[in-house]
Every structure is written in structure tokens, then in C-alpha cells.
Amino acid sequence: MTTVAMPNVGSALDRVDGLEKVTGRARYAYENFPADLAYAVPVQATIARGEISAVDVDAVLQLPGVIAAIWHANAPRLAPRNGDPELAVLQSPRVAYRGQYVAVVVAETLESASEAARLLRVRYDADEHDVELRPGHPGLYRPDHVNPYFPTDTEQGDPDAALAAAPVVVDATYSTPAEHNNPMEPHATVAVWDAEGLTLYDSTQGVSNIRGALAPLFGLPPGSVRVISPHVGGGFGAKARAHPHVVLAALAAKQVGRPVKLAVTRQQMFAVTGYRTPTIQRVRLGADADGRLTAIVHEAIEQSSTVAEFAEQTTVPTRMMYAAPHRRTTHRLVRLDVPTPSWMRAPGEAPGMYALESAMDELAIACRIDPIELRIRNEPDVDPESGRPFSSRNLVACLREGARRFGWAGRDPEPGIRREGRLLVGTGVAASTFPVYRMPSQATARAEPGGGFTVRIAAADIGTGARTVLTQIAADALDAPMDRVRVEIGDSALPPAWVAGGSAGTASWGTAVVRACEALMDALHGRADDVPPEGLEASADTTQEVRAQRRFAQHAFGAQFAEVAVDMDTGEARVRRLLGVFAAGRILNPKTARSQLIGGMTMGLSMALLEESVMDHEFGDYLNHDFAQYHVAASADVRDIDAVWIEEDDPGLNPMGSKGIGEIGIVGTAAAIANAVHHATGIRVRDLPIRLDKIVHGAI
């Protein structure tokens, strides 16, 4: 495959929807107000396991403005399906986790609905619950596969014998806590029923996905469900699939015969819109005296709910990162009385690479080898497990360029010796990676009589600049100025498209857009560029192209560098510098790409030092479910951050030659910071986040 000549692509252009956003004209899901609108407020379970015995509906129905109070005994029946059991909302008295939706109140105003929901009495028959992920849990089992369809375990050679014979061995256990997606815009849905079917104004990363999930639940053909989402205020994976609130809004609107608006509060999001599973990971590395790996073993345990199975692919990146003849990766899962985990930015790679890259740092110290040199010595020629050649792999180039820019040369490897007053200062490095995906999508391109073009695809812009990049791609494929091209996205009535997730959006949508524009140009050429009064349209479906693509090992790579200062008295760690160097194919828009990369790195800093959802074992609930207690990085936490990239030519990926950039920025950042903390203090914190008490206690 050859890349398409694209003069607009590669330019640092402003967002085409920037004016709409800064002037407030961009409309988000909650900002839709259909006529006769009612408001829905959910009621959440206050037990972690058991059954509902009674709900005092009659009492709240007497309150002013209340239209309905719905629970499983009077809720409309949903069609049984084999999909996500979480979407069977109000269909059973069973309570599977604290915070699960057990009822919903609909009223004329948000205030009336909120007050009625607060007063609604729900009685339970509670059972004992188990919400603790722990090693050796009797419920641990081997799932059939891990997200999305990776083998659960892999093994080559005899890793146990290789570890026993290795001159140098690292054997360490690392843990990451539950973490919650917190986009700026909380989840919200406006549901409208009419003679044509169901319309949803929803904050989602994939309108086609939501339509596909809800249509069968309500016994509708897909064409009778329309999902509209032109602007989304962030998602980080939390909005890539249908969650119970979407079903609840549609169900409530159907019950009362009026449009219904439902907004998930920040506090409610900690139970019902997904989160990153906590992990406990054991990493064992065996190496010879020169630091060349002979064995890699990476084992992870995780949690899911009793409602649905979600097994994160935590050890999958270890399968392709470094060369070693003997290797094993495993995943074990336990079903607890907790909400169902889901996707969060770089699922699998973010927690898994934290453990692997921390262990590589420990191995470098044990072998007395520079950590960059250690990684270079273990660079594989082909994918170590599949044997496939890499379409491109420039990790070494990222490490070397990062070392040059960061000033790595001359670094004293000895920990705890660089001081600035009461501060201990250290530097750390880690590798990052994320797979390259391209999924089937469809698009149309239309030549308008006035000389312009309209491109349509059901893509999503979740704040990443997707609308802008697709306009650049379309303009170049049409050989037209950008101001003559309008791209329409965010509506399931448009040609179906892959979700904005898995760092696959631009590659998937861009391919469909290029092919539709090429088809249109061919049609125009046959007409001597004469556009009929009604316009001329062409379409494309990339299903066959994606299926026929050559099977390479395709990944983006990067290197993260961190400088950390730790207060000797308090243990407080501050990141003073962060640098990321990436190899991600052709960068389509440097301005929006840099935003994505430094955003991911900032989220990685947050993962390293701040983010932690704390489970109360007695009540079975996450305690810190707001921004007063669940801390995320703010501007003051990011002192000096930069993201750059190397030129990488990989024409076999897609017509643009691009790799995904939305997630690789977070991968490796937490490990680089943890490695820098160790270099500063000599204290190895293996359990995220790196709180000051862990450093202080480690120094005692």
C-alpha cells in the first residue's frame, strides 16, 4: 500500500470547530431540550449484594411534579439478549454491586426528580459481599480470553528452568489500584420516542455502537434507533460502549411517553460508567551477566463483577516488547461484588507496562547497566511470540533521541546522591508502546453543485481534533481547499464507523474517507468534472480492505523520560520534567497530535502520583468518588512537559501512513516516574500511586 500525497495532512492547522467551541455554539448531549421534556434521576443500591424486597413508590408519587417512579416490578420489559448483562436495567430484583441502578424517578424538573429520588425508600435483603482483590483468592480462574480477543496465557520454551539457571534474576510484584475515567463532560442522555422509533442525544465515543446495543433491547430494527453526538467533552474509554444510564433514559422515556433527560453525576460515575480494574502483577526476569534476557514471566490477577466478565489484557504488551527465548504470560480473574470494569485509556498497556518497565529498571540496576542500553540489548528483530516482522519498530531511535534531548549522558546511576537543599533529585526512563489497529468503516463523499464537498461518516470527536484531521484527509484526497470541504460526523444516520477508541479512530475513518473521496474523483473524472444539479455522491466500505491487509506486527513506540524531586522530610514527589519521544507513523496534524501526546503523559503522571479509587471493604463502595478526594493532575503538577516524534515511514498501515497516538502517551509514563523516584531516593515503590507515606515508610 502506498500513502496518498497530502499537502494539508502534516500541517499544524487549527481545529475547524474551534470557533463553535469557544463561542458556545457547539452543542453537547445535555444541551438538547426537546418539547415537553421531563427529567430522570436514578436511585442507586445501598448494599453490595442481595435483593430488593420492596420499594415505596406510592409515597414519592404524591410529591409535587413527580411523573413516575420505576423499578423492576413496574418497568417495561427489555428483550433478552446475549450481549452485555449490565444493560438489563431494572429487569431483576438482584443487586450485584453497591451503586447499581435499582429505580428511577421521572419528574417535571431536575430538582423535583432529585428530591424524590432522595426520598424513595428501598428495602433490601442483604447478603454478605466480597469486594477485595487479593492474591490467592479462591475464586481466581482463567478466562477464555482477554480484551478484546487475545489468548489468556502464552508460553514458549521452559521459563522456569531458564530462571533457575539465570545469573541475574528480578522477581518482584507490582500493583495498580482501581482508577476511574473522569472526562470533563459527565455522561448524559436525552431520549425521545416518536412514531419513527427512538432518538438518543448521547455523549458517546461511538454512535454506531450505541445504536447496535440499544436496538435489540427494545425490539427495534437498527434503523429505528438514531444516536446523535456531534460534540463530546472527553471519554478516555468510558464512553466507548453503552452503559446502564443510556438504557435507563430510553426506558423511562418509553414508560412516561415523553422525552427524558438523564445526567450522570460525577459521584454516580464511580459506580456505573466503568473504571480500570486494579491489578496485582508478578514479573520475573532472568538475564545473563551482560543483561541479555533469557526468560520473561509476567503474571497478572484482576477483578470483574458478578454481572459481566471483563478481563483486561494486562500482560499482552510483554509478549512483544523484548527478546527472550523462554517466556510466559498469564491472566487470572476473580468475579467480585463490584461494578464491571471497562476500557480506560490504554487498557492493558498502561498497567502492564508500568510493571514490566519498572522490572526492567530493577534489572538494569542488578546488572549495573544503563537502563537505556539494557533495552537496546534486548531489542527483538521480529515479534518474539508471533514471529511476524514489524512493519516498523523505532523504539531504539526514540530512546536515543530522548537521551540526547533530555541530557541523559553522564547520569550517575547511583541512587540517592543528587541533592538540592532538602530535595533529592533523580531521573528515570521507560519504554512505551501501543498496537496499531484499523477497523472496517464506511463513508460517503459528495460533490455539491456550488463547488463544495460534503463527507459523511459516523465518527466521533471526543476533543481529540478528529473532525479537523478528517477534513485535512478529505481535502487532500479531493485535491480541494479545506474551506470547500465539510465533514459531518457524530450521527448514527451517517455511514457506520468504528468507535473513537483503541487508537484506531483516525486510521479506520481516514481509510474510509480516502476511499470514498477517490471513488468520487473517479466519478467526477468520467463526467468531465460536471456536477449535476442534485450533486454527485460516492461511497466506500473498507471491510474487505481491512480483512486483506498484510499481517505484520504493527505497533507505535515511544520513550518516556522523567526528572523527579522528592522532599527528604515529607516524602512529597514532584515531577519537574517530562519528555516523550514517539515513533507513530506519519503525524497528520502536529498541533492536535502534540495535545494528545502531552495529555496522555499528564494522565500518566496522574496515574503515577495521584489516582487511586479506594474501596471500603465493609460497605463495598469506592469512598473517594468526587474531585475533592479522587485527585487528578492539574496544571500545577505539570511543570515542564514536552512531546516530540521522529520521522517514520510505514506505508503499509493505511493510506495516510499513520499510527494511533491517543493512548501511547500514558503508557510508560508512570514507570518512568517510579524509576526516577527510585533514582532520587533509593526507595522502590511498587504499588501505585506513589504517595508520600510510601516514600517516608520506605525510608524508615
XYZ file of C-alpha atoms in Angstrom:
700
model
C 0.000 0.000 0.000
C 1.282 3.452 -0.857
C 0.406 6.557 1.079
C -1.599 9.284 -0.604
C 0.077 12.607 -1.431
C -1.444 15.008 1.090
C -0.320 18.653 1.361
C -2.818 19.532 4.121
C -2.009 16.448 6.119
C 1.109 17.076 8.156
C 0.306 20.739 8.697
C -0.266 22.175 12.182
C -3.742 23.514 11.439
C -6.243 24.963 13.900
C -9.350 22.990 14.747
C -12.150 23.518 12.241
C -14.698 23.555 15.092
C -12.666 25.840 17.330
C -14.913 28.879 16.846
C -18.023 26.828 17.636
C -16.490 25.686 20.899
C -15.125 28.982 22.165
C -18.393 30.790 21.343
C -20.591 28.114 22.943
C -22.356 27.131 19.721
C -21.093 23.539 19.922
C -23.983 21.559 21.383
C -23.320 18.693 23.765
C -25.766 15.943 24.742
C -27.190 17.627 27.832
C -27.830 20.834 25.895
C -30.711 19.385 23.878
C -34.173 20.474 25.036
C -36.965 18.777 23.086
C -40.529 19.897 23.748
C -42.336 18.522 26.816
C -39.049 17.408 28.372
C -39.018 15.535 31.692
C -36.063 14.772 33.954
C -34.908 11.394 35.260
C -32.785 10.808 38.351
C -31.606 7.259 39.140
C -31.730 5.600 42.543
C -28.667 3.523 43.396
C -28.340 0.446 45.583
C -27.015 0.999 49.082
C -25.931 -2.623 49.507
C -23.229 -4.522 47.645
C -25.087 -7.806 47.293
C -28.615 -9.045 47.864
C -32.149 -8.468 46.606
C -34.718 -5.691 46.620
C -37.670 -6.669 48.785
C -39.859 -3.558 48.406
C -39.900 -0.026 47.012
C -42.257 2.610 48.426
C -43.299 4.054 45.071
C -46.648 5.456 46.225
C -45.079 7.880 48.686
C -42.947 9.699 46.107
C -45.727 9.761 43.519
C -47.570 12.148 45.845
C -44.726 14.687 45.675
C -45.198 17.788 43.510
C -44.008 17.388 39.942
C -43.304 13.660 40.097
C -44.463 11.820 36.985
C -43.291 8.244 37.614
C -41.184 6.058 39.877
C -39.956 2.966 38.052
C -38.364 -0.186 39.459
C -38.142 -3.788 38.387
C -41.741 -4.581 39.383
C -43.269 -1.961 37.058
C -40.527 -1.329 34.496
C -41.050 -2.062 30.796
C -39.613 -5.433 29.838
C -36.494 -5.435 27.724
C -35.812 -8.122 25.148
C -33.418 -10.813 26.412
C -30.112 -10.750 24.552
C -26.685 -12.340 24.666
C -24.842 -9.030 24.894
C -23.840 -7.004 27.934
C -25.805 -8.172 31.019
C -25.191 -4.728 32.564
C -27.782 -3.349 30.152
C -30.646 -5.431 31.617
C -31.623 -2.402 33.696
C -34.498 -2.759 36.215
C -35.233 -6.271 34.986
C -34.484 -8.134 38.232
C -34.581 -7.603 41.998
C -30.993 -8.823 42.233
C -28.325 -6.365 43.432
C -24.812 -7.180 42.223
C -22.853 -4.157 43.493
C -23.290 -1.018 45.526
C -24.372 1.858 43.312
C -26.230 -0.320 40.810
C -29.387 1.302 39.449
C -32.419 -0.068 41.304
C -35.015 2.559 40.385
C -35.503 5.841 38.549
C -37.745 8.811 39.288
C -39.107 10.998 36.483
C -40.387 14.498 37.224
C -41.149 17.846 35.626
C -37.924 19.413 36.881
C -34.476 18.202 37.804
C -34.958 19.494 41.343
C -38.223 17.588 41.815
C -36.740 14.390 40.420
C -33.638 14.711 42.615
C -35.667 15.238 45.774
C -37.998 12.345 45.000
C -35.059 10.042 44.273
C -33.533 11.018 47.617
C -36.762 10.211 49.455
C -37.582 6.952 47.678
C -37.471 4.139 50.241
C -35.936 0.887 49.008
C -35.796 -2.152 51.281
C -33.276 -4.932 50.763
C -32.484 -8.457 51.835
C -28.719 -8.090 52.022
C -26.166 -10.888 51.627
C -22.523 -10.956 52.650
C -20.297 -9.464 49.984
C -16.719 -9.806 48.799
C -15.066 -6.798 47.160
C -11.367 -7.427 47.802
C -8.923 -8.359 45.061
C -6.153 -10.335 46.731
C -3.511 -12.922 45.823
C -4.666 -16.477 46.341
C -8.361 -15.617 46.221
C -10.264 -18.918 45.957
C -12.389 -17.504 43.128
C -9.492 -16.828 40.753
C -9.920 -18.522 37.380
C -8.568 -18.465 33.850
C -10.897 -16.556 31.485
C -11.359 -17.833 27.939
C -9.673 -14.724 26.509
C -8.655 -11.220 27.475
C -9.802 -7.955 25.935
C -10.620 -7.963 23.145
C -9.783 -11.479 21.917
C -6.193 -12.122 22.940
C -5.178 -15.550 24.280
C -5.325 -15.577 28.056
C -1.937 -17.237 28.504
C 1.105 -17.760 26.304
C 4.266 -19.784 26.857
C 7.430 -20.543 24.899
C 10.412 -22.648 25.960
C 10.960 -23.504 29.617
C 10.877 -20.217 31.551
C 11.079 -21.858 34.989
C 14.295 -23.700 34.134
C 15.705 -20.593 32.472
C 15.002 -18.513 35.568
C 16.614 -21.115 37.790
C 19.760 -21.067 35.650
C 19.946 -17.293 35.086
C 22.932 -15.476 36.685
C 20.735 -12.419 37.335
C 17.068 -12.625 38.360
C 14.500 -9.950 39.192
C 11.372 -11.258 40.916
C 9.005 -8.501 42.018
C 5.291 -7.896 42.491
C 3.694 -4.625 41.420
C 0.154 -3.400 41.906
C -2.040 -0.728 40.396
C -5.280 0.452 42.036
C -8.723 0.855 40.544
C -8.811 4.096 38.564
C -11.864 5.908 37.249
C -12.318 7.682 33.934
C -13.172 11.305 34.609
C -13.839 13.210 31.377
C -14.673 16.890 31.682
C -18.214 16.235 30.420
C -20.031 13.629 32.549
C -22.251 11.100 30.789
C -25.654 12.390 29.730
C -28.520 11.155 27.550
C -31.706 12.708 26.185
C -34.154 10.041 24.956
C -37.044 10.816 22.590
C -39.601 8.312 21.309
C -41.834 9.047 18.313
C -43.595 7.176 15.530
C -40.259 6.557 13.802
C -38.631 4.932 16.819
C -36.044 6.129 19.353
C -33.685 9.108 19.127
C -30.869 9.493 21.640
C -28.743 12.577 22.160
C -25.864 10.939 23.959
C -22.305 11.717 24.989
C -20.589 8.770 23.354
C -17.407 7.692 21.624
C -19.370 5.601 19.132
C -22.872 6.360 17.865
C -22.959 3.169 15.787
C -22.070 1.143 18.897
C -24.863 2.669 20.974
C -27.430 2.056 18.240
C -26.277 -1.551 17.925
C -26.583 -2.092 21.676
C -29.982 -0.479 22.244
C -31.984 -1.518 19.190
C -32.277 -5.212 20.149
C -33.040 -4.363 23.791
C -36.181 -2.528 22.726
C -37.052 -4.928 19.899
C -36.296 -2.361 17.200
C -34.503 -2.679 13.871
C -31.261 -0.668 13.888
C -32.732 1.879 11.506
C -35.369 2.799 14.102
C -32.726 3.997 16.577
C -30.816 7.195 15.897
C -27.937 8.341 18.105
C -26.734 11.944 17.770
C -23.457 13.104 19.300
C -21.669 15.834 17.305
C -19.533 17.051 20.233
C -18.177 15.080 23.187
C -16.314 16.520 26.159
C -13.812 13.706 26.603
C -14.210 9.999 27.138
C -10.923 8.143 27.872
C -12.701 4.865 27.061
C -15.623 5.404 29.439
C -17.927 6.425 26.575
C -16.907 3.752 24.079
C -19.743 1.383 24.988
C -23.333 1.599 26.181
C -23.724 1.918 29.933
C -26.876 1.375 32.033
C -27.795 5.086 32.129
C -28.444 5.122 28.368
C -30.898 2.240 28.698
C -32.455 3.828 31.768
C -33.122 7.092 29.920
C -34.738 5.270 26.992
C -36.736 3.023 29.293
C -38.020 5.969 31.349
C -38.977 7.932 28.230
C -40.886 4.940 26.898
C -42.712 4.494 30.210
C -43.856 8.119 30.577
C -44.422 8.839 26.881
C -42.299 11.995 26.955
C -38.706 12.961 26.169
C -36.483 12.333 29.178
C -33.111 13.782 30.107
C -30.745 11.890 32.397
C -27.359 13.211 33.505
C -24.938 11.010 35.427
C -23.381 12.996 38.256
C -19.667 12.924 38.941
C -20.315 10.854 42.081
C -22.526 8.330 40.236
C -19.886 7.831 37.558
C -17.726 5.963 40.051
C -20.238 3.076 40.024
C -21.950 2.933 36.661
C -19.707 4.089 33.804
C -16.677 1.818 34.048
C -13.181 2.031 35.520
C -9.755 0.451 35.221
C -9.502 -2.811 37.111
C -6.946 -2.977 39.908
C -4.093 -5.360 39.156
C -1.560 -7.409 41.060
C 1.325 -8.344 38.779
C 4.326 -10.566 39.354
C 7.196 -10.032 36.925
C 10.222 -12.325 36.788
C 13.164 -11.535 34.531
C 16.183 -13.768 34.033
C 19.290 -12.427 32.316
C 22.930 -13.215 31.734
C 25.663 -11.041 33.193
C 25.523 -8.737 30.159
C 21.843 -8.048 30.732
C 20.507 -10.095 27.840
C 17.176 -11.627 28.797
C 16.886 -15.382 28.887
C 13.440 -15.527 30.488
C 10.397 -13.276 30.929
C 7.423 -14.266 33.086
C 4.586 -11.802 33.622
C 1.503 -12.897 35.592
C -1.488 -10.683 36.403
C -4.601 -11.026 38.535
C -7.572 -8.701 38.073
C -11.206 -8.315 39.036
C -14.561 -8.207 37.325
C -18.152 -8.110 38.515
C -20.600 -10.954 39.042
C -22.756 -9.348 36.329
C -20.330 -9.487 33.422
C -16.810 -10.654 32.640
C -14.223 -8.085 31.588
C -10.634 -9.332 31.545
C -8.050 -6.661 30.822
C -5.088 -7.616 28.617
C -2.500 -6.564 31.198
C 0.404 -8.814 30.224
C -0.173 -8.724 26.460
C 2.384 -5.946 25.734
C 5.082 -8.062 27.408
C 4.619 -10.594 24.634
C 6.238 -8.332 22.025
C 8.477 -5.871 23.870
C 11.790 -7.674 24.397
C 13.638 -10.694 23.032
C 13.952 -13.744 25.283
C 13.864 -17.415 24.284
C 11.860 -18.500 27.322
C 8.668 -16.633 28.196
C 5.253 -16.888 29.820
C 2.342 -14.505 30.303
C -0.859 -15.268 32.213
C -4.073 -13.602 33.363
C -6.324 -14.697 36.221
C -9.646 -13.124 37.092
C -11.946 -13.103 40.100
C -15.634 -12.112 39.995
C -16.397 -9.852 42.955
C -19.399 -7.868 44.191
C -18.156 -4.745 42.427
C -19.112 -2.754 39.318
C -17.911 -4.102 35.990
C -14.540 -2.714 34.862
C -14.227 -1.427 31.332
C -11.861 0.389 28.999
C -9.725 3.225 30.325
C -7.080 4.954 28.220
C -4.573 2.322 27.022
C -6.254 -0.663 28.701
C -3.716 -3.391 29.365
C -0.727 -1.403 28.164
C -0.916 1.290 30.877
C -0.856 -1.011 33.954
C 1.079 -3.809 32.274
C 3.931 -1.646 31.041
C 4.194 0.017 34.442
C 5.122 -3.362 35.897
C 7.353 -4.514 33.037
C 9.265 -1.230 32.718
C 9.751 -0.980 36.471
C 11.165 -4.520 36.455
C 13.468 -3.623 33.549
C 14.810 -0.740 35.627
C 15.433 -3.110 38.518
C 17.227 -5.472 36.140
C 19.427 -2.654 34.832
C 20.473 -1.856 38.397
C 21.137 -5.525 39.193
C 23.272 -5.880 36.053
C 24.960 -2.486 36.536
C 23.943 -1.483 33.018
C 22.441 1.810 31.905
C 18.646 1.289 31.574
C 18.633 2.625 28.004
C 21.455 0.289 26.997
C 19.637 -2.635 28.647
C 16.581 -2.058 26.482
C 18.685 -1.722 23.341
C 20.472 -5.006 24.061
C 17.111 -6.779 24.274
C 15.615 -5.313 21.111
C 13.967 -8.107 19.061
C 14.346 -8.499 15.290
C 10.792 -9.821 14.914
C 7.787 -10.118 17.188
C 9.129 -12.549 19.819
C 5.971 -14.646 20.095
C 4.223 -14.442 16.699
C 7.421 -14.386 14.630
C 5.909 -11.718 12.380
C 8.155 -8.943 11.131
C 7.432 -5.474 12.468
C 6.031 -3.104 9.871
C 8.259 -0.549 11.610
C 9.847 -0.514 15.039
C 11.790 2.556 16.103
C 11.958 2.156 19.875
C 15.754 2.378 19.825
C 15.604 5.608 17.853
C 13.151 7.038 20.405
C 15.425 6.053 23.296
C 18.500 7.586 21.710
C 16.777 10.792 20.617
C 15.178 11.132 24.044
C 18.523 10.625 25.773
C 20.031 13.380 23.633
C 17.209 15.851 24.264
C 16.851 15.048 27.966
C 20.552 15.228 28.765
C 20.893 11.599 29.850
C 24.618 11.350 29.109
C 26.760 11.435 32.214
C 23.898 10.393 34.500
C 25.292 8.855 37.691
C 23.359 5.594 38.149
C 23.838 5.571 41.904
C 20.534 6.397 43.650
C 20.032 8.971 46.367
C 23.146 11.097 45.794
C 21.940 14.153 43.857
C 20.684 16.807 46.283
C 19.400 20.333 46.002
C 18.940 21.554 49.546
C 16.271 19.331 51.126
C 15.344 17.827 47.742
C 16.564 14.525 46.356
C 16.606 14.587 42.546
C 16.511 11.629 40.183
C 15.817 10.721 36.570
C 14.114 7.711 35.056
C 13.266 6.239 31.686
C 10.699 3.746 30.399
C 9.547 2.474 27.031
C 6.021 2.828 25.749
C 4.052 1.012 23.074
C 0.544 0.596 21.742
C -0.833 -1.638 18.976
C -1.842 -0.289 15.583
C -5.436 -1.126 14.761
C -7.570 -0.425 11.693
C -11.217 -1.458 11.741
C -13.887 -1.562 8.995
C -15.795 1.675 8.464
C -17.926 3.292 5.785
C -18.066 6.818 4.385
C -19.669 8.872 1.629
C -18.216 11.813 -0.289
C -20.493 14.184 -2.155
C -19.751 16.891 -4.704
C -22.174 19.778 -4.276
C -23.421 21.912 -7.190
C -21.873 25.044 -5.682
C -18.374 23.633 -5.885
C -18.021 22.309 -2.351
C -17.802 18.808 -0.946
C -19.526 17.026 1.936
C -18.003 13.961 3.567
C -20.133 11.909 5.945
C -19.079 9.231 8.431
C -20.419 8.267 11.886
C -17.107 9.031 13.580
C -16.744 10.791 16.937
C -14.676 13.776 18.021
C -14.120 13.434 21.761
C -11.936 16.514 21.936
C -9.043 14.973 20.012
C -9.457 17.030 16.841
C -10.810 14.150 14.753
C -13.136 16.440 12.785
C -10.147 18.603 11.838
C -7.887 15.748 10.775
C -10.639 14.103 8.718
C -11.187 17.426 6.948
C -7.468 17.568 6.151
C -7.532 13.993 4.860
C -10.640 14.587 2.738
C -9.373 17.877 1.288
C -6.164 16.258 0.137
C -7.927 13.212 -1.305
C -10.303 15.537 -3.183
C -7.497 17.914 -4.223
C -9.582 20.764 -2.829
C -9.007 23.631 -0.379
C -10.068 22.805 3.173
C -12.659 25.608 3.242
C -14.555 23.834 0.457
C -14.838 20.580 2.441
C -17.395 19.963 5.186
C -17.128 16.793 7.280
C -20.242 15.554 9.089
C -19.772 13.143 11.997
C -21.445 12.090 15.246
C -24.759 10.731 13.949
C -25.727 7.076 13.545
C -27.755 8.048 10.468
C -24.413 8.536 8.728
C -22.384 5.624 7.316
C -21.372 3.366 10.238
C -17.920 3.735 11.732
C -15.646 2.284 14.396
C -15.644 3.853 17.857
C -13.180 6.532 18.933
C -11.140 4.020 20.873
C -8.164 1.702 20.717
C -6.189 4.470 18.993
C -7.919 3.186 15.860
C -10.269 6.043 15.010
C -8.253 8.075 12.536
C -6.774 5.032 10.797
C -10.205 3.427 10.420
C -12.194 6.528 9.499
C -9.425 8.071 7.410
C -9.162 4.981 5.231
C -12.914 5.061 4.545
C -12.815 8.796 3.834
C -9.902 8.439 1.396
C -11.595 5.579 -0.448
C -14.921 7.441 -0.696
C -13.149 10.556 -1.977
C -11.181 8.503 -4.504
C -14.423 6.951 -5.751
C -15.965 10.404 -6.082
C -12.975 11.734 -8.005
C -13.225 8.790 -10.390
C -16.926 9.512 -10.906
C -16.247 13.215 -11.496
C -13.466 12.418 -13.926
C -15.841 10.326 -16.021
C -18.218 13.296 -16.216
C -15.514 15.790 -17.123
C -15.931 17.260 -13.618
C -19.514 18.259 -14.400
C -21.552 18.147 -11.156
C -25.287 17.614 -11.745
C -27.814 19.949 -10.057
C -28.634 17.336 -7.427
C -24.951 16.712 -6.675
C -22.908 13.559 -7.093
C -22.111 11.061 -4.346
C -19.797 8.091 -3.936
C -19.362 5.689 -1.032
C -16.812 3.304 0.372
C -16.787 0.312 2.711
C -13.344 -0.773 3.910
C -14.354 -4.174 5.276
C -12.617 -6.175 2.559
C -9.549 -3.942 2.512
C -9.064 -4.295 6.248
C -9.526 -8.052 6.126
C -6.996 -8.370 3.302
C -4.264 -6.265 4.916
C -0.861 -7.924 5.279
C -0.188 -9.454 8.671
C 2.693 -7.571 10.207
C 3.338 -6.869 13.849
C 2.180 -3.253 13.936
C 2.837 -1.037 16.931
C 3.665 2.539 17.831
C 6.611 3.008 20.189
C 7.961 5.688 22.447
C 10.374 6.508 25.242
C 9.416 8.460 28.354
C 11.931 10.443 30.412
C 11.204 11.948 33.840
C 13.019 14.102 36.354
C 11.606 13.988 39.871
C 12.414 15.935 43.036
C 11.485 14.329 46.373
C 11.343 16.266 49.641
C 13.572 14.482 52.176
C 11.331 15.469 55.097
C 7.803 14.991 53.771
C 8.308 12.418 51.014
C 6.412 14.611 48.551
C 7.424 13.852 44.954
C 7.202 16.499 42.245
C 7.787 15.824 38.555
C 9.980 18.643 37.294
C 10.435 17.477 33.700
C 8.663 15.024 31.398
C 9.780 14.252 27.865
C 8.163 11.801 25.484
C 9.699 10.800 22.146
C 7.449 8.778 19.873
C 7.503 6.812 16.623
C 3.919 6.785 15.416
C 3.999 6.765 11.653
C 3.043 9.939 9.828
C 1.853 12.702 12.147
C -1.246 14.113 10.469
C -1.582 17.354 12.429
C 1.355 18.292 14.691
C -0.738 20.724 16.734
C -3.503 18.282 17.697
C -1.030 15.379 17.926
C 1.118 17.176 20.480
C -2.011 17.896 22.519
C -2.892 14.213 22.508
C 0.589 13.086 23.498
C 1.107 15.562 26.342
C -2.460 14.856 27.501
C -1.623 11.169 27.734
C 1.633 11.917 29.542
C -0.199 14.158 32.013
C -2.624 11.319 32.659
C 0.362 9.021 33.196
C 1.749 11.462 35.759
C -1.651 11.399 37.441
C -1.559 7.592 37.430
C 1.908 7.593 38.994
C 1.361 10.048 41.841
C -2.333 10.666 42.434
C -5.093 8.456 41.051
C -6.499 5.766 43.313
C -10.076 4.625 43.872
C -10.205 3.415 47.465
C -12.552 0.527 48.221
C -14.299 0.359 51.589
C -14.433 -3.387 52.248
C -17.180 -3.097 54.854
C -19.661 -1.189 52.695
C -18.455 -2.424 49.316
C -18.127 1.008 47.764
C -15.450 3.342 46.458
C -15.051 6.032 49.104
C -13.438 8.855 47.157
C -15.994 9.440 44.432
C -15.536 13.122 43.662
C -12.751 15.524 42.768
C -12.363 16.589 46.382
C -10.923 13.147 47.164
C -10.141 11.462 43.826
C -7.185 13.526 42.711
C -6.120 14.071 39.108
C -3.180 16.074 37.850
C -3.731 19.803 37.422
C -1.589 22.417 35.696
C 0.449 22.983 38.856
C 1.502 19.320 38.802
C 2.907 19.541 35.268
C 5.948 21.793 35.471
C 7.756 21.141 32.179
C 6.346 18.680 29.675
C 7.172 18.101 26.036
C 6.313 15.564 23.368
C 8.222 15.138 20.123
C 8.391 12.468 17.454
C 10.775 11.027 14.935
C 10.022 10.720 11.230
C 8.690 7.265 10.489
C 7.664 5.956 7.083
C 5.312 2.975 7.275
C 3.168 2.943 4.107
C 1.640 -0.471 4.815
C -0.558 0.817 7.626
C -3.262 2.796 5.801
C -3.473 5.433 3.041
C -2.220 8.119 5.446
C 0.686 6.083 6.840
C -0.427 6.950 10.377
C -0.440 5.142 13.712
C -2.704 5.910 16.648
C -1.492 8.494 19.174
C -4.364 8.789 21.639
C -3.088 6.237 24.124
C 0.647 5.709 23.759
C 1.367 8.890 25.740
C 0.089 7.423 29.012
C 1.956 4.137 28.529
C 5.338 4.090 30.214
C 4.954 7.459 31.922
C 4.118 6.033 35.356
C 7.083 3.656 35.170
C 9.464 6.452 34.140
C 8.334 8.478 37.163
C 8.592 5.493 39.523
C 12.078 4.776 38.198
C 13.031 8.429 38.739
C 11.723 8.301 42.316
C 13.939 5.302 42.967
C 16.920 7.044 41.415
C 16.272 10.069 43.623
C 15.738 8.222 46.893
C 16.859 4.614 46.586
C 13.295 3.622 47.565
C 11.421 1.362 45.154
C 7.662 1.953 45.288
C 5.997 -0.960 43.511
C 2.391 -0.122 44.401
C 0.808 2.861 42.675
C 0.186 5.645 43.359
C 3.494 6.866 44.790
C 2.104 8.619 47.836
C 4.380 10.453 50.218
C 3.610 7.994 53.048
C 5.025 5.127 50.956
C 8.263 7.026 50.450
C 8.513 8.028 54.116
C 7.791 4.497 55.326
C 10.247 3.099 52.784
C 12.959 5.319 54.232
C 12.432 4.103 57.805
